mmCIF file of C-alpha atoms in Angstrom:
data_model
loop_
_atom_site.group_PDB
_atom_site.id
_atom_site.type_symbol
_atom_site.label_atom_id
_atom_site.label_comp_id
_atom_site.label_asym_id
_atom_site.label_seq_id
_atom_site.Cartn_x
_atom_site.Cartn_y
_atom_site.Cartn_z
ATOM 1 C CA MET A 1 16.318 -28.682 -6.385
ATOM 2 C CA ARG A 2 15.991 -26.795 -3.013
ATOM 3 C CA MET A 3 14.213 -23.790 -4.769
ATOM 4 C CA SER A 4 13.404 -22.554 -1.321
ATOM 5 C CA ALA A 5 16.548 -22.305 -0.257
ATOM 6 C CA LEU A 6 17.993 -20.287 -3.878
ATOM 7 C CA VAL A 7 14.849 -17.686 -3.057
ATOM 8 C CA CYS A 8 16.270 -16.612 0.402
ATOM 9 C CA SER A 9 19.862 -16.303 -0.842
ATOM 10 C CA VAL A 10 19.131 -14.408 -3.586
ATOM 11 C CA PHE A 11 16.332 -11.927 -1.349
ATOM 12 C CA LEU A 12 18.967 -11.203 1.277
ATOM 13 C CA ILE A 13 21.936 -10.526 -1.213
ATOM 14 C CA ILE A 14 22.980 -6.609 -1.381
ATOM 15 C CA HIS A 15 24.616 -6.244 -4.258
ATOM 16 C CA LEU A 16 24.288 -5.439 -8.221
ATOM 17 C CA ARG A 17 25.844 -7.951 -9.681
ATOM 18 C CA ILE A 18 25.200 -11.226 -7.876
ATOM 19 C CA HIS A 19 26.585 -15.014 -8.308
ATOM 20 C CA TYR A 20 24.922 -17.959 -6.371
ATOM 21 C CA VAL A 21 25.747 -21.443 -6.363
ATOM 22 C CA ASN A 22 23.673 -24.418 -6.100
ATOM 23 C CA THR A 23 23.298 -27.785 -5.859
ATOM 24 C CA GLY A 24 20.438 -29.587 -7.341
ATOM 25 C CA THR A 25 19.111 -33.694 -6.458
ATOM 26 C CA VAL A 26 18.226 -35.733 -9.406
ATOM 27 C CA LYS A 27 14.694 -37.289 -7.604
ATOM 28 C CA GLU A 28 15.970 -40.732 -9.776
ATOM 29 C CA SER A 29 19.073 -41.417 -9.599
ATOM 30 C CA GLY A 30 20.083 -39.811 -6.558
ATOM 31 C CA GLU A 31 22.563 -37.930 -7.899
ATOM 32 C CA LYS A 32 23.509 -34.000 -6.748
ATOM 33 C CA HIS A 33 24.816 -31.647 -9.372
ATOM 34 C CA LYS A 34 26.496 -28.276 -8.484
ATOM 35 C CA GLY A 35 25.695 -25.640 -10.710
ATOM 36 C CA SER A 36 25.320 -21.308 -10.243
ATOM 37 C CA VAL A 37 23.122 -18.740 -10.960
ATOM 38 C CA GLU A 38 24.541 -15.863 -12.699
ATOM 39 C CA ILE A 39 23.093 -12.001 -12.630
ATOM 40 C CA PRO A 40 25.322 -9.821 -13.781
ATOM 41 C CA ASN A 41 23.361 -6.593 -13.708
ATOM 42 C CA LEU A 42 20.606 -5.479 -11.154
ATOM 43 C CA SER A 43 19.178 -2.666 -11.269
ATOM 44 C CA GLU A 44 15.739 -0.644 -10.008
ATOM 45 C CA GLU A 45 16.047 1.256 -13.368
ATOM 46 C CA ASN A 46 14.865 -1.956 -15.455
ATOM 47 C CA GLU A 47 11.997 -4.172 -15.294
ATOM 48 C CA VAL A 48 12.933 -7.472 -13.844
ATOM 49 C CA ASP A 49 11.307 -9.388 -16.681
ATOM 50 C CA ASP A 50 14.330 -7.841 -18.576
ATOM 51 C CA THR A 51 16.766 -8.479 -15.935
ATOM 52 C CA GLU A 52 20.008 -11.060 -17.868
ATOM 53 C CA ILE A 53 19.996 -14.134 -15.619
ATOM 54 C CA ASN A 54 22.211 -17.086 -16.742
ATOM 55 C CA VAL A 55 22.398 -20.345 -15.466
ATOM 56 C CA SER A 56 25.341 -22.721 -15.809
ATOM 57 C CA LYS A 57 26.057 -26.311 -14.365
ATOM 58 C CA LYS A 58 29.400 -28.333 -14.016
ATOM 59 C CA LYS A 59 30.054 -30.975 -16.410
ATOM 60 C CA GLY A 60 28.212 -34.023 -16.590
ATOM 61 C CA GLU A 61 24.749 -35.470 -16.303
ATOM 62 C CA GLY A 62 22.105 -33.928 -14.722
ATOM 63 C CA ASP A 63 21.396 -31.540 -17.966
ATOM 64 C CA VAL A 64 17.417 -31.789 -16.385
ATOM 65 C CA LEU A 65 18.294 -29.443 -13.468
ATOM 66 C CA LYS A 66 19.734 -27.103 -15.568
ATOM 67 C CA ASP A 67 16.856 -27.090 -18.059
ATOM 68 C CA LEU A 68 14.530 -26.560 -14.689
ATOM 69 C CA MET A 69 16.937 -23.742 -13.302
ATOM 70 C CA ARG A 70 16.346 -22.274 -17.294
ATOM 71 C CA THR A 71 12.412 -22.285 -16.605
ATOM 72 C CA GLU A 72 10.854 -22.435 -12.789
ATOM 73 C CA GLY A 73 13.899 -21.530 -11.623
ATOM 74 C CA THR A 74 14.175 -18.257 -13.214
ATOM 75 C CA MET A 75 10.432 -17.500 -12.495
ATOM 76 C CA LYS A 76 11.299 -18.073 -8.732
ATOM 77 C CA VAL A 77 14.633 -15.711 -9.664
ATOM 78 C CA ARG A 78 12.441 -12.824 -10.981
ATOM 79 C CA GLU A 79 9.945 -13.141 -8.075
ATOM 80 C CA ALA A 80 12.581 -12.821 -5.244
ATOM 81 C CA LEU A 81 14.433 -10.156 -7.055
ATOM 82 C CA ARG A 82 10.688 -8.237 -7.560
ATOM 83 C CA ASP A 83 10.357 -8.644 -3.510
ATOM 84 C CA TYR A 84 14.114 -7.589 -3.243
ATOM 85 C CA LEU A 85 13.648 -4.782 -5.249
ATOM 86 C CA LYS A 86 10.674 -3.327 -3.502
ATOM 87 C CA ALA A 87 11.486 -4.255 0.252
ATOM 88 C CA LEU A 88 14.959 -2.780 -0.629
ATOM 89 C CA LYS A 89 13.283 0.957 -1.759
ATOM 90 C CA THR A 90 10.725 1.064 1.570
ATOM 91 C CA GLU A 91 13.231 -0.089 4.121
ATOM 92 C CA PHE A 92 15.608 2.535 2.535
ATOM 93 C CA THR A 93 13.241 5.305 1.980
ATOM 94 C CA LEU A 94 11.874 4.693 5.456
ATOM 95 C CA GLY A 95 15.445 4.694 7.424
ATOM 96 C CA MET A 96 14.127 1.114 8.566
ATOM 97 C CA ILE A 97 17.813 -0.019 8.475
ATOM 98 C CA LEU A 98 18.868 2.005 11.148
ATOM 99 C CA PRO A 99 19.372 0.820 14.486
ATOM 100 C CA THR A 100 16.488 0.859 16.081
ATOM 101 C CA LYS A 101 17.877 2.114 19.561
ATOM 102 C CA ALA A 102 19.517 5.023 17.874
ATOM 103 C CA PRO A 103 20.684 8.160 19.976
ATOM 104 C CA VAL A 104 17.901 10.978 20.351
ATOM 105 C CA GLY A 105 20.236 13.510 17.657
ATOM 106 C CA GLN A 106 20.486 10.347 14.876
ATOM 107 C CA GLU A 107 16.578 9.953 15.249
ATOM 108 C CA LEU A 108 16.583 13.934 14.301
ATOM 109 C CA ALA A 109 18.661 13.937 11.970
ATOM 110 C CA ALA A 110 17.398 10.857 10.446
ATOM 111 C CA GLU A 111 13.553 12.495 10.367
ATOM 112 C CA ARG A 112 14.998 15.264 8.703
ATOM 113 C CA ARG A 113 17.358 13.496 6.001
ATOM 114 C CA LEU A 114 13.577 11.547 5.355
ATOM 115 C CA SER A 115 11.240 14.417 5.171
ATOM 116 C CA GLY A 116 13.981 16.536 2.825
ATOM 117 C CA ASN A 117 14.541 13.588 -0.073
ATOM 118 C CA ILE A 118 10.621 13.343 -0.238
ATOM 119 C CA MET A 119 9.622 14.604 -3.740
ATOM 120 C CA GLN A 120 7.090 17.122 -3.622
ATOM 121 C CA ASP A 121 4.997 16.521 -6.679
ATOM 122 C CA SER A 122 4.604 12.936 -5.308
ATOM 123 C CA PRO A 123 0.698 12.187 -5.161
ATOM 124 C CA HIS A 124 1.684 10.393 -1.957
ATOM 125 C CA SER A 125 4.783 10.112 0.446
ATOM 126 C CA LEU A 126 5.694 7.461 2.735
ATOM 127 C CA ASP A 127 6.334 7.774 6.727
ATOM 128 C CA ILE A 128 6.256 5.596 9.679
ATOM 129 C CA VAL A 129 3.268 5.555 12.254
ATOM 130 C CA GLY A 130 2.397 3.402 15.397
ATOM 131 C CA VAL A 131 4.731 -0.010 15.590
ATOM 132 C CA LYS A 132 6.787 1.910 12.394
ATOM 133 C CA ILE A 133 5.343 -0.509 10.076
ATOM 134 C CA PRO A 134 5.598 0.845 6.287
ATOM 135 C CA THR A 135 2.281 3.074 5.686
ATOM 136 C CA VAL A 136 1.965 5.528 2.686
ATOM 137 C CA LYS A 137 -0.322 9.192 2.710
ATOM 138 C CA ILE A 138 -2.889 9.362 -0.007
ATOM 139 C CA LEU A 139 -4.264 12.275 -1.470
ATOM 140 C CA MET A 140 -7.618 12.208 -3.164
ATOM 141 C CA LYS A 141 -10.027 14.885 -4.702
ATOM 142 C CA GLU A 142 -13.618 14.381 -5.789
ATOM 143 C CA MET A 143 -16.093 17.349 -6.639
ATOM 144 C CA PHE A 144 -19.835 16.909 -5.896
ATOM 145 C CA ASN A 145 -22.827 18.311 -7.616
ATOM 146 C CA SER A 146 -23.911 19.793 -3.650
ATOM 147 C CA PRO A 147 -23.438 22.615 -1.430
ATOM 148 C CA ALA A 148 -20.728 21.984 1.106
ATOM 149 C CA ASP A 149 -23.594 21.628 4.320
ATOM 150 C CA GLU A 150 -25.353 18.888 2.318
ATOM 151 C CA LEU A 151 -22.168 17.100 1.774
ATOM 152 C CA TYR A 152 -20.824 17.447 5.304
ATOM 153 C CA GLY A 153 -24.651 15.819 6.095
ATOM 154 C CA ILE A 154 -23.776 13.028 4.361
ATOM 155 C CA PHE A 155 -20.609 11.893 6.327
ATOM 156 C CA THR A 156 -22.133 12.588 9.530
ATOM 157 C CA THR A 157 -26.014 11.434 9.877
ATOM 158 C CA LYS A 158 -26.574 8.223 10.096
ATOM 159 C CA GLU A 159 -29.549 7.577 8.145
ATOM 160 C CA LEU A 160 -27.544 9.058 4.862
ATOM 161 C CA VAL A 161 -24.458 7.020 5.747
ATOM 162 C CA GLN A 162 -26.419 3.796 5.771
ATOM 163 C CA LYS A 163 -28.357 5.260 2.489
ATOM 164 C CA PHE A 164 -24.929 5.399 0.531
ATOM 165 C CA SER A 165 -23.169 2.373 2.070
ATOM 166 C CA LYS A 166 -26.495 0.516 2.108
ATOM 167 C CA ARG A 167 -25.714 -1.177 4.729
ATOM 168 C CA PRO A 168 -26.353 -0.383 8.533
ATOM 169 C CA ALA A 169 -23.616 2.015 9.752
ATOM 170 C CA VAL A 170 -22.894 3.393 13.603
ATOM 171 C CA ILE A 171 -22.400 7.306 13.301
ATOM 172 C CA GLU A 172 -21.882 9.250 16.449
ATOM 173 C CA ALA A 173 -21.055 12.818 14.740
ATOM 174 C CA GLU A 174 -18.985 14.193 17.836
ATOM 175 C CA LYS A 175 -15.503 14.162 19.141
ATOM 176 C CA GLY A 176 -14.407 10.903 20.620
ATOM 177 C CA GLY A 177 -18.079 9.732 18.936
ATOM 178 C CA LYS A 178 -17.426 6.210 17.060
ATOM 179 C CA LEU A 179 -17.704 5.190 13.286
ATOM 180 C CA GLN A 180 -18.760 1.866 12.463
ATOM 181 C CA MET A 181 -19.792 0.641 8.241
ATOM 182 C CA PHE A 182 -19.895 -1.593 5.565
ATOM 183 C CA ASP A 183 -20.775 -4.462 8.318
ATOM 184 C CA GLY A 184 -17.459 -3.397 10.451
ATOM 185 C CA CYS A 185 -15.054 -3.855 7.462
ATOM 186 C CA VAL A 186 -14.405 -0.008 8.015
ATOM 187 C CA SER A 187 -14.074 1.735 11.857
ATOM 188 C CA GLY A 188 -12.610 4.971 13.791
ATOM 189 C CA GLU A 189 -14.293 7.448 15.767
ATOM 190 C CA TYR A 190 -14.678 11.479 14.844
ATOM 191 C CA ALA A 191 -11.325 13.246 16.096
ATOM 192 C CA GLU A 192 -12.565 16.980 14.795
ATOM 193 C CA LEU A 193 -16.028 18.165 13.260
ATOM 194 C CA ILE A 194 -15.814 21.861 11.838
ATOM 195 C CA PRO A 195 -19.472 21.806 9.942
ATOM 196 C CA SER A 196 -19.555 22.333 6.380
ATOM 197 C CA GLN A 197 -15.892 22.777 7.007
ATOM 198 C CA ARG A 198 -13.959 19.986 8.324
ATOM 199 C CA ILE A 199 -13.994 16.285 8.807
ATOM 200 C CA VAL A 200 -10.968 14.434 11.120
ATOM 201 C CA LEU A 201 -11.289 10.962 11.541
ATOM 202 C CA LYS A 202 -9.335 8.225 13.087
ATOM 203 C CA TRP A 203 -10.093 5.245 10.565
ATOM 204 C CA ARG A 204 -9.101 1.664 9.663
ATOM 205 C CA CYS A 205 -9.944 -1.252 7.385
ATOM 206 C CA ARG A 206 -10.733 -4.391 9.364
ATOM 207 C CA ASN A 207 -7.741 -6.419 7.571
ATOM 208 C CA TRP A 208 -5.083 -4.245 8.238
ATOM 209 C CA PRO A 209 -2.544 -5.085 11.774
ATOM 210 C CA ASP A 210 -4.494 -4.723 14.151
ATOM 211 C CA GLU A 211 -4.534 -1.352 16.821
ATOM 212 C CA HIS A 212 -3.369 0.388 13.586
ATOM 213 C CA TYR A 213 -5.223 3.295 12.238
ATOM 214 C CA ALA A 214 -5.003 6.207 9.535
ATOM 215 C CA THR A 215 -6.092 9.743 10.038
ATOM 216 C CA VAL A 216 -8.636 10.749 7.705
ATOM 217 C CA ALA A 217 -9.246 14.747 6.619
ATOM 218 C CA LEU A 218 -11.938 15.348 4.758
ATOM 219 C CA ASN A 219 -11.783 19.148 3.737
ATOM 220 C CA PHE A 220 -15.107 20.518 1.862
ATOM 221 C CA LYS A 221 -14.346 23.210 -0.393
ATOM 222 C CA ASP A 222 -17.745 25.318 -0.780
ATOM 223 C CA LEU A 223 -18.105 26.792 -4.798
ATOM 224 C CA ALA A 224 -22.097 27.657 -4.648
ATOM 225 C CA ALA A 225 -23.604 24.777 -6.181
ATOM 226 C CA GLN A 226 -20.775 22.303 -5.781
ATOM 227 C CA THR A 227 -18.072 20.831 -3.502
ATOM 228 C CA GLU A 228 -14.341 19.927 -3.369
ATOM 229 C CA LEU A 229 -14.022 17.164 -1.788
ATOM 230 C CA GLN A 230 -10.371 16.784 -0.630
ATOM 231 C CA LEU A 231 -9.278 13.826 1.325
ATOM 232 C CA GLU A 232 -5.542 13.050 3.212
ATOM 233 C CA CYS A 233 -5.778 9.870 4.449
ATOM 234 C CA LYS A 234 -2.081 9.508 6.066
ATOM 235 C CA GLY A 235 -0.752 6.118 7.554
ATOM 236 C CA VAL A 236 -2.550 3.441 5.686
ATOM 237 C CA PRO A 237 0.116 0.497 5.543
ATOM 238 C CA VAL A 238 1.530 0.251 2.104
ATOM 239 C CA SER A 239 0.530 -3.388 1.178
ATOM 240 C CA ASN A 240 -2.909 -1.675 1.473
ATOM 241 C CA GLU A 241 -2.239 1.365 -0.080
ATOM 242 C CA ASP A 242 -4.664 0.459 -3.495
ATOM 243 C CA SER A 243 -7.457 -1.339 -1.790
ATOM 244 C CA THR A 244 -7.833 1.659 0.223
ATOM 245 C CA ARG A 245 -7.760 3.965 -2.420
ATOM 246 C CA GLN A 246 -10.269 1.874 -4.386
ATOM 247 C CA CYS A 247 -12.379 1.905 -0.859
ATOM 248 C CA TRP A 248 -12.929 5.737 -0.797
ATOM 249 C CA LYS A 249 -13.171 6.003 -4.791
ATOM 250 C CA LYS A 250 -15.760 2.813 -5.114
ATOM 251 C CA GLN A 251 -17.459 2.395 -1.685
ATOM 252 C CA TYR A 252 -17.738 6.384 -0.612
ATOM 253 C CA PHE A 253 -17.489 9.090 -3.914
ATOM 254 C CA GLU A 254 -19.162 6.579 -6.180
ATOM 255 C CA GLU A 255 -21.524 5.880 -4.037
ATOM 256 C CA ILE A 256 -22.486 9.344 -2.961
ATOM 257 C CA HIS A 257 -22.580 10.754 -6.760
ATOM 258 C CA ILE A 258 -25.300 8.340 -7.062
ATOM 259 C CA LEU A 259 -27.197 8.980 -4.112
ATOM 260 C CA LEU A 260 -26.989 12.843 -4.425
ATOM 261 C CA GLN A 261 -28.265 12.216 -7.791
ATOM 262 C CA GLN A 262 -30.842 10.085 -6.553
ATOM 263 C CA SER A 263 -32.345 13.050 -4.302
ATOM 264 C CA LYS A 264 -32.286 15.263 -7.482
ATOM 265 C CA ASP A 265 -33.994 13.396 -9.096
ATOM 266 C CA SER A 266 -36.896 12.652 -6.292
ATOM 267 C CA THR A 267 -37.344 16.493 -6.174
ATOM 268 C CA GLU A 268 -37.946 17.476 -9.882
#
């Protein structure tokens, strides 16, 4: 059965009620049989696994095809529906379905509608940067048992960066200075430095689209013996949101906590 054709056809249909007619061939006999797949109610409010999928076939032999569609075929359809709903949400949210050469006035109106529709209590918001790939803004906070000037130094001193990252690093802590960490997995440059207060980076992971960078802002809120680090990472490709969060949490924050504890233990 031509499963790839089924997946593509379901992906492209935008109606809530989907009816698809498909033709399959029994390999042993070469006989062709026609049947249909119907999805009576597709909604983003319900889980795809709970979506009803009805399979039917015209009278005659070829029940093996019908059984195949009810098992493997249904799995393929659900995969296509997940991709469809995800893409639909992203494209409508980002306004990517608009004509690429819309008049300037229309573009500005679309941007205003987009910014006005973002929920204020969301942990991140979607936007478009560079070549108009879907991106996400990540917001994180972390409390460190360290004064702000010490924590700031950990992000701007080559020896300290190499200690918590456990890898050689390139750290040129000045405006326009280069940044490279984790054997080249992370690279970029320093865009702004306010000692003990703020660092802004042009930052990317190696597996991101070529020449695509996020803007990372690190704000240090001094609370006497502690510092609250506020991170804003704007322009992360949507598909890399989780891995980027984990990178900052595991490779940066947790390792810096360990470094600070080791420094404390050595002075006691």
